[in-house]
Amino acid sequence: MNHTDNKSVTSFYEHASEEERQIIEQVVKGLADKREGRFTSNVSALFNLEADNGEELLTLHMPVTPMLYNSLGIVHGGVTATAIDTAMGTLANRTVPEGFGAVTSQLTIHYTAPVSGTEVTAHARIIHRGSKTMVLEGWLTGSDQKRMAHATASFFLIPKK
């Protein structure tokens, strides 16, 4: 980044709305957390996706912030899908044989209610574990435990490079 870019970033921040500042601060904090090793992916870092240590049922918590909103002012459906896919993928990758990774090969999601509240939880569990593929299901709930989306996904098991 050159001096002109630094000035434009500074100028933007100085004139930013409170919501824009909150988003900038979330992005910077996420990148710093990833640099410090708190997260292994940029997606998890930027959305602040915190997973538990479950091996049969995994839960992943995500704060609801303005960065996640679509043009209607509600959480974007792609963010919901990303949270559920990340929960399922995290669980799949925790259970694959040594030297392998799991990657999403198919994802089907059904949205059942708009996301509400200040934090949501993505849940994941394994339905089938084969030698080359896995099938998982996942769902998203709010603090009231209301289900907002339900998904199934297939994962290919691939050798790690």
CSV table of C-alpha atoms in Angstrom, one decimal:
chain,number,residue,atom,x,y,z
A,1,MET,CA,0.0,0.0,0.0
A,2,ASN,CA,1.5,3.4,-0.9
A,3,HIS,CA,1.1,6.7,0.8
A,4,THR,CA,-1.9,7.8,-1.4
A,5,ASP,CA,-3.7,4.6,-0.4
A,6,ASN,CA,-3.0,5.2,3.3
A,7,LYS,CA,-4.4,8.7,3.0
A,8,SER,CA,-7.6,7.5,1.3
A,9,VAL,CA,-8.1,4.8,4.0
A,10,THR,CA,-7.6,7.5,6.7
A,11,SER,CA,-9.9,9.9,4.9
A,12,PHE,CA,-12.6,7.2,4.5
A,13,TYR,CA,-12.4,6.3,8.2
A,14,GLU,CA,-12.6,10.0,9.3
A,15,HIS,CA,-15.8,10.4,7.3
A,16,ALA,CA,-17.3,7.0,7.9
A,17,SER,CA,-20.7,6.5,9.6
A,18,GLU,CA,-20.8,4.6,12.9
A,19,GLU,CA,-21.9,1.5,11.0
A,20,GLU,CA,-19.1,1.7,8.5
A,21,ARG,CA,-16.6,2.2,11.4
A,22,GLN,CA,-18.0,-0.9,13.1
A,23,ILE,CA,-17.5,-2.9,10.0
A,24,ILE,CA,-13.9,-1.6,9.4
A,25,GLU,CA,-13.0,-2.4,13.0
A,26,GLN,CA,-14.5,-5.9,12.7
A,27,VAL,CA,-12.4,-6.6,9.5
A,28,VAL,CA,-9.2,-5.3,11.2
A,29,LYS,CA,-9.8,-7.3,14.3
A,30,GLY,CA,-10.5,-10.4,12.3
A,31,LEU,CA,-7.3,-10.1,10.3
A,32,ALA,CA,-5.3,-9.4,13.5
A,33,ASP,CA,-6.9,-12.5,15.2
A,34,LYS,CA,-6.0,-14.7,12.1
A,35,ARG,CA,-2.4,-13.3,12.2
A,36,GLU,CA,-2.2,-14.3,15.8
A,37,GLY,CA,-3.3,-17.8,15.0
A,38,ARG,CA,-6.8,-17.6,16.7
A,39,PHE,CA,-8.4,-18.5,13.4
A,40,THR,CA,-7.2,-20.7,10.5
A,41,SER,CA,-9.3,-19.1,7.7
A,42,ASN,CA,-10.1,-15.6,6.7
A,43,VAL,CA,-13.8,-16.4,6.5
A,44,SER,CA,-13.9,-17.6,10.2
A,45,ALA,CA,-11.8,-14.6,11.2
A,46,LEU,CA,-13.9,-12.0,9.4
A,47,PHE,CA,-17.2,-13.4,10.6
A,48,ASN,CA,-15.7,-14.2,14.1
A,49,LEU,CA,-16.9,-17.9,13.9
A,50,GLU,CA,-16.1,-19.6,17.2
A,51,ALA,CA,-16.4,-23.4,17.1
A,52,ASP,CA,-16.6,-25.7,20.1
A,53,ASN,CA,-14.6,-29.0,20.5
A,54,GLY,CA,-17.5,-31.3,19.7
A,55,GLU,CA,-16.8,-34.5,17.7
A,56,GLU,CA,-20.4,-35.9,17.3
A,57,LEU,CA,-22.2,-32.5,17.3
A,58,LEU,CA,-20.3,-29.3,16.6
A,59,THR,CA,-21.7,-25.9,17.4
A,60,LEU,CA,-20.3,-22.7,15.9
A,61,HIS,CA,-21.2,-19.2,17.3
A,62,MET,CA,-21.4,-16.1,15.1
A,63,PRO,CA,-22.2,-12.6,16.3
A,64,VAL,CA,-24.8,-10.8,14.2
A,65,THR,CA,-23.2,-7.5,13.0
A,66,PRO,CA,-24.0,-4.9,10.2
A,67,MET,CA,-21.3,-6.5,8.1
A,68,LEU,CA,-23.6,-9.5,7.6
A,69,TYR,CA,-26.6,-7.5,6.4
A,70,ASN,CA,-28.0,-7.5,2.8
A,71,SER,CA,-29.8,-4.6,1.2
A,72,LEU,CA,-33.0,-5.4,3.2
A,73,GLY,CA,-31.1,-4.9,6.5
A,74,ILE,CA,-31.3,-8.6,7.4
A,75,VAL,CA,-28.5,-11.2,7.5
A,76,HIS,CA,-27.6,-12.2,3.9
A,77,GLY,CA,-28.6,-15.8,3.0
A,78,GLY,CA,-25.0,-16.5,1.8
A,79,VAL,CA,-23.7,-15.7,5.2
A,80,THR,CA,-26.2,-18.1,6.8
A,81,ALA,CA,-25.0,-20.8,4.3
A,82,THR,CA,-21.4,-20.0,5.0
A,83,ALA,CA,-21.9,-20.4,8.8
A,84,ILE,CA,-23.6,-23.7,8.4
A,85,ASP,CA,-21.1,-24.9,5.8
A,86,THR,CA,-18.2,-23.9,8.0
A,87,ALA,CA,-19.7,-25.8,11.0
A,88,MET,CA,-20.2,-28.9,8.8
A,89,GLY,CA,-16.8,-28.6,7.2
A,90,THR,CA,-15.1,-28.1,10.6
A,91,LEU,CA,-16.7,-31.2,12.0
A,92,ALA,CA,-15.9,-33.2,8.8
A,93,ASN,CA,-12.2,-32.1,8.9
A,94,ARG,CA,-11.9,-33.0,12.6
A,95,THR,CA,-12.9,-36.6,11.9
A,96,VAL,CA,-11.2,-37.5,8.6
A,97,PRO,CA,-8.2,-39.9,8.5
A,98,GLU,CA,-4.7,-38.5,9.1
A,99,GLY,CA,-3.4,-36.9,5.9
A,100,PHE,CA,-6.8,-36.1,4.4
A,101,GLY,CA,-9.1,-33.1,4.3
A,102,ALA,CA,-12.8,-32.7,3.6
A,103,VAL,CA,-14.1,-30.3,1.0
A,104,THR,CA,-17.8,-29.4,0.3
A,105,SER,CA,-19.0,-31.1,-2.9
A,106,GLN,CA,-22.7,-30.3,-2.6
A,107,LEU,CA,-24.8,-28.1,-0.3
A,108,THR,CA,-28.5,-27.8,-0.1
A,109,ILE,CA,-30.0,-25.3,2.2
A,110,HIS,CA,-33.6,-24.4,3.2
A,111,TYR,CA,-34.2,-21.0,4.8
A,112,THR,CA,-37.1,-21.2,7.3
A,113,ALA,CA,-37.0,-17.9,9.1
A,114,PRO,CA,-35.1,-14.6,8.9
A,115,VAL,CA,-32.1,-14.4,11.2
A,116,SER,CA,-32.8,-12.5,14.4
A,117,GLY,CA,-31.0,-11.7,17.6
A,118,THR,CA,-27.4,-10.6,18.3
A,119,GLU,CA,-25.8,-14.1,17.9
A,120,VAL,CA,-26.6,-17.2,16.0
A,121,THR,CA,-25.4,-20.8,16.4
A,122,ALA,CA,-24.7,-23.2,13.5
A,123,HIS,CA,-24.9,-26.8,14.4
A,124,ALA,CA,-23.5,-29.8,12.5
A,125,ARG,CA,-23.6,-33.6,12.8
A,126,ILE,CA,-22.4,-36.5,10.7
A,127,ILE,CA,-25.1,-38.5,8.9
A,128,HIS,CA,-22.8,-40.9,6.9
A,129,ARG,CA,-19.0,-41.4,6.9
A,130,GLY,CA,-17.6,-43.4,3.9
A,131,SER,CA,-14.1,-44.0,2.7
A,132,LYS,CA,-14.3,-41.2,0.0
A,133,THR,CA,-17.3,-39.1,1.0
A,134,MET,CA,-19.2,-37.9,4.0
A,135,VAL,CA,-22.7,-36.5,4.4
A,136,LEU,CA,-23.5,-34.1,7.1
A,137,GLU,CA,-26.5,-32.0,8.2
A,138,GLY,CA,-26.5,-28.6,9.7
A,139,TRP,CA,-28.8,-26.0,11.0
A,140,LEU,CA,-28.8,-22.4,12.3
A,141,THR,CA,-30.6,-21.3,15.4
A,142,GLY,CA,-30.9,-18.0,17.3
A,143,SER,CA,-30.6,-17.5,21.1
A,144,ASP,CA,-34.3,-18.5,21.4
A,145,GLN,CA,-33.4,-21.9,19.7
A,146,LYS,CA,-35.7,-21.1,16.8
A,147,ARG,CA,-34.4,-22.9,13.6
A,148,MET,CA,-33.7,-20.4,10.8
A,149,ALA,CA,-32.2,-22.7,8.2
A,150,HIS,CA,-31.5,-26.3,7.7
A,151,ALA,CA,-28.9,-27.8,5.3
A,152,THR,CA,-27.4,-31.1,4.1
A,153,ALA,CA,-24.0,-31.4,2.5
A,154,SER,CA,-21.7,-33.9,0.9
A,155,PHE,CA,-17.9,-33.7,1.4
A,156,PHE,CA,-15.2,-35.3,-0.7
A,157,LEU,CA,-12.2,-36.6,1.3
A,158,ILE,CA,-9.0,-35.5,-0.5
A,159,PRO,CA,-5.3,-36.0,0.3
A,160,LYS,CA,-3.7,-33.0,1.9
A,161,LYS,CA,-0.9,-31.4,0.0
